[in-house]
Amino acid sequence: MDKGKLLIESLPYIKKFKGKTFVVKFGGSMFQNEILKDLFIKDVALLSLVGINVVLVHGGGKDINYYLKKMNMEEKFIDGYRVTDDPSMDIVEMVLSGKVNKDICSRIVNEGIKAIGISGRDNGLIIGDRMNGPYGNVGEIKIVNTKVIEDLLDMDYIPVVSPVAEDESGNALNINGDTAASNIASALNAEKLILVTDVDGLYKDYKDKDSLISYIDSKLLKKLVDEEKLSGAIKPKAMSAVEAVEDGVKNVHIINGNEAHSIILEVFLENGFGTMVGRNENE
Amino acid sequence: MDKGKLLIESLPYIKKFKGKTFVVKFGGSMFQNEILKDLFIKDVALLSLVGINVVLVHGGGKDINYYLKKMNMEEKFIDGYRVTDDPSMDIVEMVLSGKVNKDICSRIVNEGIKAIGISGRDNGLIIGDRMNGPYGNVGEIKIVNTKVIEDLLDMDYIPVVSPVAEDESGNALNINGDTAASNIASALNAEKLILVTDVDGLYKDYKDKDSLISYIDSKLLKKLVDEEKLSGAIKPKAMSAVEAVEDGVKNVHIINGNEAHSIILEVFLENGFGTMVGRNENE
Amino acid sequence: MDKGKLLIESLPYIKKFKGKTFVVKFGGSMFQNEILKDLFIKDVALLSLVGINVVLVHGGGKDINYYLKKMNMEEKFIDGYRVTDDPSMDIVEMVLSGKVNKDICSRIVNEGIKAIGISGRDNGLIIGDRMNGPYGNVGEIKIVNTKVIEDLLDMDYIPVVSPVAEDESGNALNINGDTAASNIASALNAEKLILVTDVDGLYKDYKDKDSLISYIDSKLLKKLVDEEKLSGAIKPKAMSAVEAVEDGVKNVHIINGNEAHSIILEVFLENGFGTMVGRNENE
Amino acid sequence: MDKGKLLIESLPYIKKFKGKTFVVKFGGSMFQNEILKDLFIKDVALLSLVGINVVLVHGGGKDINYYLKKMNMEEKFIDGYRVTDDPSMDIVEMVLSGKVNKDICSRIVNEGIKAIGISGRDNGLIIGDRMNGPYGNVGEIKIVNTKVIEDLLDMDYIPVVSPVAEDESGNALNINGDTAASNIASALNAEKLILVTDVDGLYKDYKDKDSLISYIDSKLLKKLVDEEKLSGAIKPKAMSAVEAVEDGVKNVHIINGNEAHSIILEVFLENGFGTMVGRNENE
Amino acid sequence: MDKGKLLIESLPYIKKFKGKTFVVKFGGSMFQNEILKDLFIKDVALLSLVGINVVLVHGGGKDINYYLKKMNMEEKFIDGYRVTDDPSMDIVEMVLSGKVNKDICSRIVNEGIKAIGISGRDNGLIIGDRMNGPYGNVGEIKIVNTKVIEDLLDMDYIPVVSPVAEDESGNALNINGDTAASNIASALNAEKLILVTDVDGLYKDYKDKDSLISYIDSKLLKKLVDEEKLSGAIKPKAMSAVEAVEDGVKNVHIINGNEAHSIILEVFLENGFGTMVGRNENE
Amino acid sequence: MDKGKLLIESLPYIKKFKGKTFVVKFGGSMFQNEILKDLFIKDVALLSLVGINVVLVHGGGKDINYYLKKMNMEEKFIDGYRVTDDPSMDIVEMVLSGKVNKDICSRIVNEGIKAIGISGRDNGLIIGDRMNGPYGNVGEIKIVNTKVIEDLLDMDYIPVVSPVAEDESGNALNINGDTAASNIASALNAEKLILVTDVDGLYKDYKDKDSLISYIDSKLLKKLVDEEKLSGAIKPKAMSAVEAVEDGVKNVHIINGNEAHSIILEVFLENGFGTMVGRNENE
């Protein structure tokens, strides 16, 4: 009986989110094991089946590192950006768009859901520019042409997007996955951007595990960032969340992919997991 | 976390039943209290929201009795049929199509789901004939014109059907609700006919509460009926189930409406409640 | 030959009204005999066949009285409103939505026209409030959600509407049929509201049978009402006409249902029957 | 009141013919005066307005004669065929497709109905061959490509067709209007072919004005033709009627265009005018 | 290999003009021989095949003259207008709409392209008024109803339009073909109006064959006209070009139909033939 | 003028192939220089623009070799198959689906044509099995699910397909590009399979450069193969051609990608380049 009650608890959320768009960003290497990864894919399939338009954006840092090392290429980071010369850009793209992307796509299709894996270079989805600075082919996003994503969603495909852009001459650019997801969510006027991480969410005080924030508005969050209250690793995610909300995404969620079904629980149950970022309605 | 697991357990069933048609027959007066009735309506809304085409057929015996008594009309049953003279046919139709039907429709709409209440007389849905015998306006079904139901489903309405038919001269006929549901399910080539009752299902031996049948094929069930193994009250429902399966409905379920969420649990979880009747695949 | 001339006389009207919406209000008990009722139904079928979107709203006072009496319930009117306690509300709804509505629907379908009978409670068509005063469940209309009517018209059904509304908690309300029709016509931006009565139309002086008004603008009509020039019975209909025109309905017609084919003659012939109310174009 | 009765008499016919195709052949010069011609156009407009797909095929012999004479070209007939050399073929085509066709089209449009005038040469509608014999550019029909007519009907245009065909090299051919209409009607699987003439119909004995045939089956009619019972002028029309019915047209009507509204009366009233030819159902 | 290069040269133009509308005006009698006429038809077919919406407007002066003469009618021009009494109007219409129009239509269809020949009188395409002056039935254009052209283009037909209009009483009017084409192009908001003539284009100084203008803006062109710099024959074409550009057509081309494939070369190759008129972008 | 003649020469071919499907297989590394590669992409864009449904299948052997070498992986071929252990399978997939595929896609998009790059693993396009033998992850094709390609073509995308399949457990498989293209062409019932190579076509005698075959039927070609008349490198392509024709592809073309515009010339001009393989119509 309790099972039924639980299923019914999801009723208002299914109604509310039917036909809405969720952009979900996750790092494939983030999951502690294959089982968790598989559960996550099933969760995504469920979102899609109940009528939500799901767009997946993935990362792939670990795999990139593995292959760079294998080819005796040096990993180098400046200001948090992976310095990407031409040969390593090739590796970055091949790993992201050729390996990680297709593996995820294959897993979703095995759940009986239609999926196509694309990169930001397909049909001019993400046009960028090389960043100023000594970062090589690291790009910043200039334009997001959502046409290809809208076409795929119209035909009931889950678009799986690898975070590779190109400049106007057609050269591949290495872009940050969270930023890509945030920009795509804004361009699609998405209902939700969901950032799947390996922490439970944002903390008021990152040393105090009891200070997890359940809801915060983007203005307050920006203040927390500015006042350096957030741990280093979560800061860029917090910034992506702030920007997405400011650019029109209704809510951003930061959840823990290593808690089984965290995404489903966050979306469909009254007391979700993780942190939800929203607009300050008083403004 | 268990909550998530539970929700995910429904994944293959949602996938399987998306776009399929379920005809659900229930007696409004069957529920022990308003809370159970409300939960049932929510369950139906959930089925609809996840993409199942739901057709509701209702009964209303208790309400009919109440009004007949109020008007000093005598209740009379012969061979299990309510003998229905012209004045009582008017009461039967008014109660079913005017009161019960509109109340159910209103409740569904309050869940945010589109619904229209019709009777078998709308757009010639059910054409019948007076039965031979001393039963008055009791009818047997000759033709089911599913056009009106298909049109309503096409526009995402739940059709709520009251079991009143008419003969070819346009006179109202009193028909059995289970039979109406079974005929509509066959005519629609439905995936499931779900008969919501006030017992847990069929029993191999109705005196032994431990002998509940989880699955039975229609041929075996017919044998049980012929050998008089079933209790009197459940026999007509068993016969409706047998007929529906023989006429092309994939599965018939007999479940207990007074167990909260029984319909959801039966449809979406691996170990359902109640009794499922299917085709003998060896034939 | 004269027959042909007559048919051709209707040409400009068919052209003019093709695809337009007519809301027709009539009282089933108003017709003096079955033959007139049948002719009226045929007239409605003809309107529908030549491409007019017909919405029927019916009354049912006589039938309600009959059943209230049979159940020993007292009929009581205050200020012209039927005082409607809970038990009599049940009778009102059952008679209107369960009996009268389905009989009309059946007659139309027998003319080969698609029809569905609904009440103001189906899909939230008419949301009202209890009126202030000692009238019980008498309601006044707050919102008309025309979605369900538009959907049915889109699929070529004649919606047959019984004048029962509900409040926001889902309780049935007794509303005036003319007011319901007038409100539905306004909400649909109808071309015409046709009030079928048992008099020939409005009279300048209701004692002088020769003073029948052929055309009047809504402003003048309002003045006639204010100056108490109209007979008591026709006053509320005149008020409904004034309101409908003020709320955007192009013309309101008051015609006599007991003159055979009066509706067809009024709509399709140059010198119609009855009274037409229009906007004062000089304002 | 009788007017209404009359309009209602047309109800079953409107219902029956809605969405069906009528091919109407008439000779513009046939009408005794402009008033009759105008009435005929209004009749056609009415057919179209009530949902019948009307295809008009016209003649134009009188006008052709007038222009031939004006250009001092000799009229010559052999075996009933107008001997058509190249210069006279030009005149035939110009008069039919350029003058008569456009005049008719203009009149229909002035009734508020969409119409396009085409000839058998537009989009390859009628492909023919020169007849064997001394007839010049007189053609017999080989192929009717109804695509262009179906497209125009789909977009609610009345196609007005002038009876000019072309051979496979693109040369214009003079074809008989009745034969063209009959062939188009067969190719469209039309409900009716209506031949508008200047006589009241077929007579059992053409000298006896009381012997007008109201209905005849195609087999019997063929016999009458073979036995030379019909007057010379009507014989080819009778043959066209026989062929059309044999090739799948449901009914052919031969009516008098100089009786006002004869087409409307024949189609919409129980006791039509003229002669109807049908299939012998006993075969 | 050069062949391929040439085909590829057309790529950007095909891309640019796909789905755009070109109105092409030409005089059938203008071509020096049948071969050139045939090549022109093939060119038009190619434009249509690569996705351009082509509307053809034709002239027919030579043929008109031929028939007028044959009927001993006097040709008379005042102020450049053919004085058109009623009998000659009949000839004008018959030749244009009945002969020239159908011949062109037939040739296009023989290239495998769908085409329908209409005149300005079909479905009220061009409504005009008699011009003031002693010109008889010469008309000036008042309204262009593009509905019929849009419908035909929607169904992939090339509309072939003969320049005959009608007044509001339905009388045929003789209108200038260039003006008709220019007005249709404006009403359709066309990408291009292409005027096919028998000269290579406009000349700065019409006596100097080396002064051919490749591009000119409409303002400058107007000035040339006002200053009488253009030869008499080309002046009305220049005025049509100026008006079309001022009324919203993007470009007007004046090309020589007697240079084989001039239209294709002008549209698809970088260095076109003839003169292109455009808007002055600095305004 | 010759330019126009040339463009017009393509008219019948554009007409013939409009809406038909061409599968084009090419090896990106095959082109001798960037200019030729660019011209090829433009040719493909032109095919698409004139209404042909183009599906691109690419190879990538050279790039694979480059990366394998860079990672010190040994290249090993047995029976002509690249022996592919798990680590080299990763490289194969990354290079094909991540690098080559996205580069081609980007180039097409830069021509203004919609394109999406997918692999055989997207939406289950190509399901295969490991081949028997010591070849590792070399696969043979079992099922081609064309749904994803049909969906993309429906929305006017050029699908760019990398020849990577997966087995039923979701493991990537290395498949031959020509075989993939041939199988996709058969499954799509394609009009043409075009194999772009670095030779001019098939030779009757591969040592005699004058013996180029312009047309050959599949039966004769099979005989040539069986009789070992073809050079080693072209043999597998010949076999793919034979199989494609036998499985329903209308024609297979073998052309030289290093001859500029060979594909356009072969498709659109009367005397094409290369070798065309067709069905023996006498069978």
PDB file of C-alpha atoms in Angstrom, chain A residues 1 3-11 14-15 18 42-43 45-46 48-51 111-113 259-261 264-265 268-269 273, chain B residues 1 3-11 14-15 18 42-43 45-46 48-51 111-113 259-261 264-265 268-269 273:
ATOM      1  CA  MET A   1       0.000   0.000   0.000  1.00  0.00           C
ATOM      2  CA  LYS A   3       4.196   1.707  -2.554  1.00  0.00           C
ATOM      3  CA  GLY A   4       1.026   3.024  -4.149  1.00  0.00           C
ATOM      4  CA  LYS A   5       1.036   6.088  -1.900  1.00  0.00           C
ATOM      5  CA  LEU A   6       4.557   6.804  -3.024  1.00  0.00           C
ATOM      6  CA  LEU A   7       3.734   6.473  -6.702  1.00  0.00           C
ATOM      7  CA  ILE A   8       0.756   8.768  -6.236  1.00  0.00           C
ATOM      8  CA  GLU A   9       2.961  11.314  -4.465  1.00  0.00           C
ATOM      9  CA  SER A  10       4.579  11.882  -7.860  1.00  0.00           C
ATOM     10  CA  LEU A  11       1.244  12.735  -9.516  1.00  0.00           C
ATOM     11  CA  ILE A  14       4.295  14.537 -13.428  1.00  0.00           C
ATOM     12  CA  LYS A  15       1.364  16.836 -14.261  1.00  0.00           C
ATOM     13  CA  LYS A  18       4.738  17.118 -18.644  1.00  0.00           C
ATOM     14  CA  LYS A  42      17.077   4.377 -15.788  1.00  0.00           C
ATOM     15  CA  ASP A  43      16.097   7.544 -13.920  1.00  0.00           C
ATOM     16  CA  ALA A  45      14.537   7.088 -19.041  1.00  0.00           C
ATOM     17  CA  LEU A  46      11.717   7.469 -16.521  1.00  0.00           C
ATOM     18  CA  SER A  48      11.513  10.894 -20.568  1.00  0.00           C
ATOM     19  CA  LEU A  49       8.723   8.318 -20.398  1.00  0.00           C
ATOM     20  CA  VAL A  50       6.445  10.479 -18.266  1.00  0.00           C
ATOM     21  CA  GLY A  51       6.628  13.180 -20.891  1.00  0.00           C
ATOM     22  CA  GLU A 111      16.333   1.125 -21.874  1.00  0.00           C
ATOM     23  CA  GLY A 112      13.994   1.327 -24.872  1.00  0.00           C
ATOM     24  CA  ILE A 113      14.207   5.101 -25.216  1.00  0.00           C
ATOM     25  CA  GLU A 259      22.911   8.649  -4.052  1.00  0.00           C
ATOM     26  CA  ALA A 260      20.786   6.166  -5.963  1.00  0.00           C
ATOM     27  CA  HIS A 261      17.798   7.747  -7.712  1.00  0.00           C
ATOM     28  CA  ILE A 264      13.969  11.063  -9.416  1.00  0.00           C
ATOM     29  CA  LEU A 265      13.588  11.818  -5.739  1.00  0.00           C
ATOM     30  CA  PHE A 268       9.073  13.752  -8.118  1.00  0.00           C
ATOM     31  CA  LEU A 269       8.861  13.831  -4.328  1.00  0.00           C
ATOM     32  CA  PHE A 273      17.312  15.815  -2.111  1.00  0.00           C
TER      33      PHE A 273
ATOM     34  CA  MET B   1      16.388   5.777  -1.661  1.00  0.00           C
ATOM     35  CA  LYS B   3      11.315   5.487  -2.803  1.00  0.00           C
ATOM     36  CA  GLY B   4      13.392   5.952  -5.916  1.00  0.00           C
ATOM     37  CA  LYS B   5      13.763   2.222  -6.371  1.00  0.00           C
ATOM     38  CA  LEU B   6      10.021   1.888  -6.200  1.00  0.00           C
ATOM     39  CA  LEU B   7       9.409   4.586  -8.760  1.00  0.00           C
ATOM     40  CA  ILE B   8      11.958   2.982 -11.071  1.00  0.00           C
ATOM     41  CA  GLU B   9      10.265  -0.378 -10.663  1.00  0.00           C
ATOM     42  CA  SER B  10       7.369   1.090 -12.645  1.00  0.00           C
ATOM     43  CA  LEU B  11       9.637   1.992 -15.591  1.00  0.00           C
ATOM     44  CA  ILE B  14       5.060   2.674 -18.160  1.00  0.00           C
ATOM     45  CA  LYS B  15       7.074   1.895 -21.292  1.00  0.00           C
ATOM     46  CA  LYS B  18       2.214   3.948 -23.102  1.00  0.00           C
ATOM     47  CA  LYS B  42      -5.957   9.927  -8.281  1.00  0.00           C
ATOM     48  CA  ASP B  43      -4.794   6.494  -9.442  1.00  0.00           C
ATOM     49  CA  ALA B  45      -5.337  10.330 -13.169  1.00  0.00           C
ATOM     50  CA  LEU B  46      -1.841   8.869 -12.833  1.00  0.00           C
ATOM     51  CA  SER B  48      -3.745   8.880 -17.798  1.00  0.00           C
ATOM     52  CA  LEU B  49      -0.771  11.144 -17.123  1.00  0.00           C
ATOM     53  CA  VAL B  50       1.805   8.493 -17.973  1.00  0.00           C
ATOM     54  CA  GLY B  51       0.204   8.085 -21.384  1.00  0.00           C
ATOM     55  CA  GLU B 111      -7.232  16.370 -10.588  1.00  0.00           C
ATOM     56  CA  GLY B 112      -6.306  18.466 -13.623  1.00  0.00           C
ATOM     57  CA  ILE B 113      -7.211  15.793 -16.163  1.00  0.00           C
ATOM     58  CA  GLU B 259      -7.246  -1.677  -0.880  1.00  0.00           C
ATOM     59  CA  ALA B 260      -5.700   1.769  -1.400  1.00  0.00           C
ATOM     60  CA  HIS B 261      -3.937   2.135  -4.774  1.00  0.00           C
ATOM     61  CA  ILE B 264      -1.621   1.293  -9.498  1.00  0.00           C
ATOM     62  CA  LEU B 265       0.072  -1.543  -7.689  1.00  0.00           C
ATOM     63  CA  PHE B 268       2.945  -0.808 -12.279  1.00  0.00           C
ATOM     64  CA  LEU B 269       4.611  -3.242  -9.905  1.00  0.00           C
ATOM     65  CA  PHE B 273      -2.454  -7.437  -6.379  1.00  0.00           C
TER      66      PHE B 273
END
